[in-house]
GROMACS .gro file of C-alpha atoms in nm:
model
  161
    1MET     CA    1   3.861  -5.896   4.994
    2ILE     CA    2   3.728  -5.556   4.859
    3ARG     CA    3   3.666  -5.532   4.485
    4LYS     CA    4   3.703  -5.193   4.349
    5THR     CA    5   3.479  -5.185   4.049
    6THR     CA    6   3.538  -4.855   3.834
    7THR     CA    7   3.255  -4.802   3.626
    8THR     CA    8   3.350  -4.618   3.265
    9LYS     CA    9   3.092  -4.427   3.067
   10SER     CA   10   3.117  -4.459   2.665
   11VAL     CA   11   3.007  -4.209   2.504
   12SER     CA   12   2.916  -4.295   2.137
   13LYS     CA   13   2.926  -4.028   1.912
   14LYS     CA   14   2.621  -4.015   1.725
   15THR     CA   15   2.584  -3.838   1.407
   16VAL     CA   16   2.238  -3.646   1.440
   17ALA     CA   17   2.105  -3.504   1.114
   18VAL     CA   18   1.968  -3.161   1.138
   19LYS     CA   19   1.638  -3.178   0.955
   20GLU     CA   20   1.588  -2.850   0.739
   21LYS     CA   21   1.297  -2.781   0.680
   22PRO     CA   22   1.198  -2.800   0.249
   23LYS     CA   23   1.125  -2.470   0.093
   24ALA     CA   24   0.795  -2.440  -0.019
   25THR     CA   25   0.760  -2.512  -0.398
   26THR     CA   26   0.473  -2.328  -0.465
   27GLU     CA   27   0.536  -1.926  -0.376
   28LYS     CA   28   0.274  -1.760  -0.150
   29LYS     CA   29   0.101  -1.510  -0.378
   30VAL     CA   30   0.205  -1.130  -0.197
   31LEU     CA   31  -0.129  -0.924  -0.189
   32ALA     CA   32  -0.082  -0.575  -0.281
   33LYS     CA   33   0.000  -0.315  -0.005
   34TYR     CA   34  -0.329  -0.209   0.158
   35PHE     CA   35  -0.427   0.077   0.381
   36GLU     CA   36  -0.549   0.071   0.718
   37ALA     CA   37  -0.757   0.243   0.950
   38VAL     CA   38  -1.020   0.351   1.224
   39GLY     CA   39  -1.350   0.530   1.168
   40ARG     CA   40  -1.596   0.599   1.455
   41ARG     CA   41  -1.946   0.807   1.471
   42LYS     CA   42  -2.143   0.743   1.778
   43THR     CA   43  -2.140   0.395   1.882
   44ALA     CA   44  -2.080   0.257   1.519
   45ILE     CA   45  -1.656   0.173   1.443
   46SER     CA   46  -1.534   0.115   1.105
   47ARG     CA   47  -1.207  -0.077   1.016
   48VAL     CA   48  -1.109   0.013   0.642
   49ARG     CA   49  -0.837  -0.135   0.439
   50ILE     CA   50  -0.780   0.031   0.111
   51TRP     CA   51  -0.559  -0.094  -0.187
   52SER     CA   52  -0.466   0.111  -0.540
   53ALA     CA   53  -0.645  -0.010  -0.784
   54SER     CA   54  -0.766   0.050  -1.173
   55GLY     CA   55  -1.068  -0.033  -1.386
   56ALA     CA   56  -1.225  -0.380  -1.316
   57ASP     CA   57  -0.998  -0.418  -1.021
   58ARG     CA   58  -1.245  -0.079  -0.819
   59GLN     CA   59  -1.474  -0.250  -0.599
   60ILE     CA   60  -1.620  -0.131  -0.308
   61THR     CA   61  -1.757  -0.373   0.015
   62VAL     CA   62  -1.908  -0.348   0.298
   63ASN     CA   63  -1.916  -0.597   0.556
   64GLY     CA   64  -1.862  -0.898   0.235
   65LYS     CA   65  -2.160  -0.699   0.011
   66THR     CA   66  -2.072  -0.462  -0.233
   67ILE     CA   67  -2.198  -0.109  -0.157
   68GLY     CA   68  -2.525  -0.109  -0.330
   69ASP     CA   69  -2.632  -0.429  -0.151
   70TYR     CA   70  -2.524  -0.297   0.175
   71TRP     CA   71  -2.678   0.062   0.148
   72ARG     CA   72  -3.019   0.058  -0.057
   73GLN     CA   73  -3.004   0.447  -0.045
   74LYS     CA   74  -2.787   0.660  -0.238
   75GLU     CA   75  -2.745   0.907   0.036
   76MET     CA   76  -2.548   0.654   0.261
   77GLN     CA   77  -2.325   0.582  -0.083
   78ASP     CA   78  -2.271   0.912  -0.120
   79VAL     CA   79  -2.191   1.006   0.219
   80PHE     CA   80  -1.911   0.674   0.232
   81MET     CA   81  -1.786   0.782  -0.116
   82SER     CA   82  -1.756   1.135  -0.028
   83PRO     CA   83  -1.389   1.116   0.078
   84LEU     CA   84  -1.300   0.992  -0.266
   85ASN     CA   85  -1.477   1.220  -0.418
   86GLN     CA   86  -1.342   1.490  -0.232
   87VAL     CA   87  -0.967   1.441  -0.291
   88GLY     CA   88  -1.077   1.352  -0.701
   89ASN     CA   89  -0.895   0.997  -0.695
   90LEU     CA   90  -1.159   0.686  -0.738
   91ASP     CA   91  -0.888   0.434  -0.810
   92TRP     CA   92  -0.905   0.280  -0.466
   93LYS     CA   93  -1.036  -0.096  -0.361
   94ILE     CA   94  -1.208  -0.041  -0.033
   95SER     CA   95  -1.300  -0.314   0.175
   96ALA     CA   96  -1.503  -0.214   0.518
   97ASN     CA   97  -1.642  -0.387   0.823
   98ILE     CA   98  -1.844  -0.191   1.023
   99THR     CA   99  -2.032  -0.285   1.353
  100GLY     CA  100  -2.296  -0.070   1.579
  101GLY     CA  101  -2.489   0.239   1.508
  102GLY     CA  102  -2.768   0.285   1.276
  103GLN     CA  103  -2.716   0.273   0.855
  104HIS     CA  104  -2.634   0.710   0.876
  105SER     CA  105  -2.415   0.622   1.149
  106GLN     CA  106  -2.250   0.373   0.985
  107ALA     CA  107  -2.220   0.560   0.645
  108GLU     CA  108  -2.001   0.796   0.867
  109ALA     CA  109  -1.798   0.587   1.077
  110GLY     CA  110  -1.713   0.445   0.729
  111ARG     CA  111  -1.674   0.839   0.581
  112HIS     CA  112  -1.411   0.878   0.853
  113GLY     CA  113  -1.256   0.558   0.830
  114VAL     CA  114  -1.200   0.599   0.423
  115SER     CA  115  -1.065   0.971   0.501
  116ARG     CA  116  -0.800   0.837   0.777
  117ALA     CA  117  -0.668   0.547   0.531
  118LEU     CA  118  -0.666   0.811   0.252
  119VAL     CA  119  -0.439   1.001   0.448
  120ILE     CA  120  -0.208   0.705   0.552
  121ALA     CA  121  -0.199   0.625   0.186
  122ASN     CA  122  -0.068   0.997   0.023
  123PRO     CA  123  -0.038   1.318   0.323
  124GLU     CA  124  -0.109   1.537   0.064
  125TYR     CA  125  -0.480   1.443   0.054
  126LYS     CA  126  -0.467   1.589   0.452
  127LYS     CA  127  -0.532   1.947   0.360
  128VAL     CA  128  -0.834   1.852   0.114
  129LEU     CA  129  -0.986   1.629   0.365
  130LYS     CA  130  -0.941   1.848   0.682
  131ALA     CA  131  -1.069   2.139   0.533
  132ALA     CA  132  -1.420   1.928   0.434
  133GLY     CA  133  -1.442   1.802   0.822
  134PHE     CA  134  -1.392   1.470   0.704
  135LEU     CA  135  -1.107   1.365   0.924
  136THR     CA  136  -1.244   1.530   1.249
  137ARG     CA  137  -1.432   1.238   1.463
  138ASP     CA  138  -1.779   1.299   1.584
  139PRO     CA  139  -1.799   1.294   1.887
  140ARG     CA  140  -2.184   1.341   1.978
  141MET     CA  141  -2.272   1.034   2.179
  142LYS     CA  142  -2.606   0.947   2.360
  143GLU     CA  143  -2.590   1.094   2.732
  144ARG     CA  144  -2.632   0.801   3.013
  145LYS     CA  145  -2.918   0.802   3.238
  146LYS     CA  146  -2.883   0.929   3.614
  147PRO     CA  147  -3.005   0.780   3.890
  148GLY     CA  148  -3.310   0.951   4.039
  149LEU     CA  149  -3.418   1.078   3.696
  150LYS     CA  150  -3.650   0.924   3.392
  151GLY     CA  151  -3.375   0.954   3.188
  152ALA     CA  152  -3.063   1.134   3.128
  153ARG     CA  153  -3.224   1.455   3.268
  154ARG     CA  154  -3.576   1.412   3.270
  155ALA     CA  155  -3.662   1.425   3.564
  156PRO     CA  156  -3.971   1.315   3.770
  157GLN     CA  157  -4.287   1.487   3.765
  158TRP     CA  158  -4.305   1.742   4.055
  159SER     CA  159  -4.644   1.731   4.285
  160LYS     CA  160  -4.689   2.013   4.528
  161ARG     CA  161  -4.934   1.755   4.735
   0.00000   0.00000   0.00000
């Protein structure tokens, strides 16, 4: 006797509750809009962010230090600040991260970055900064050493005998 068995699959309807993400009770503080630009000079590279600020909010930090602590020389500080003095608007909070190069090269890379960020923030500044030469990247780099020479161009001393 052959028995025929039938299998039935019973599908049970489960109630699946979709978990909604709880809404944050504390809203995140939205930071003011900033403008970011990159400046370069030789081997120095700077990433500059500027925020519009006034009064006590105006502060300038370079690599986490105040500008006076980072550059002790007034000349370096003036090089970095020159775009702001050129446009006549000092109401900016500036944060710059600068790597590579020497002190003067870093200051000029920072100046290039600040100038570019100011143009992004206000395109009217472009004419003034371009005339001052702050938007032009200084392309001069150290020339590489070539094989067979003692330096980039210095050849070994020639001897007749």
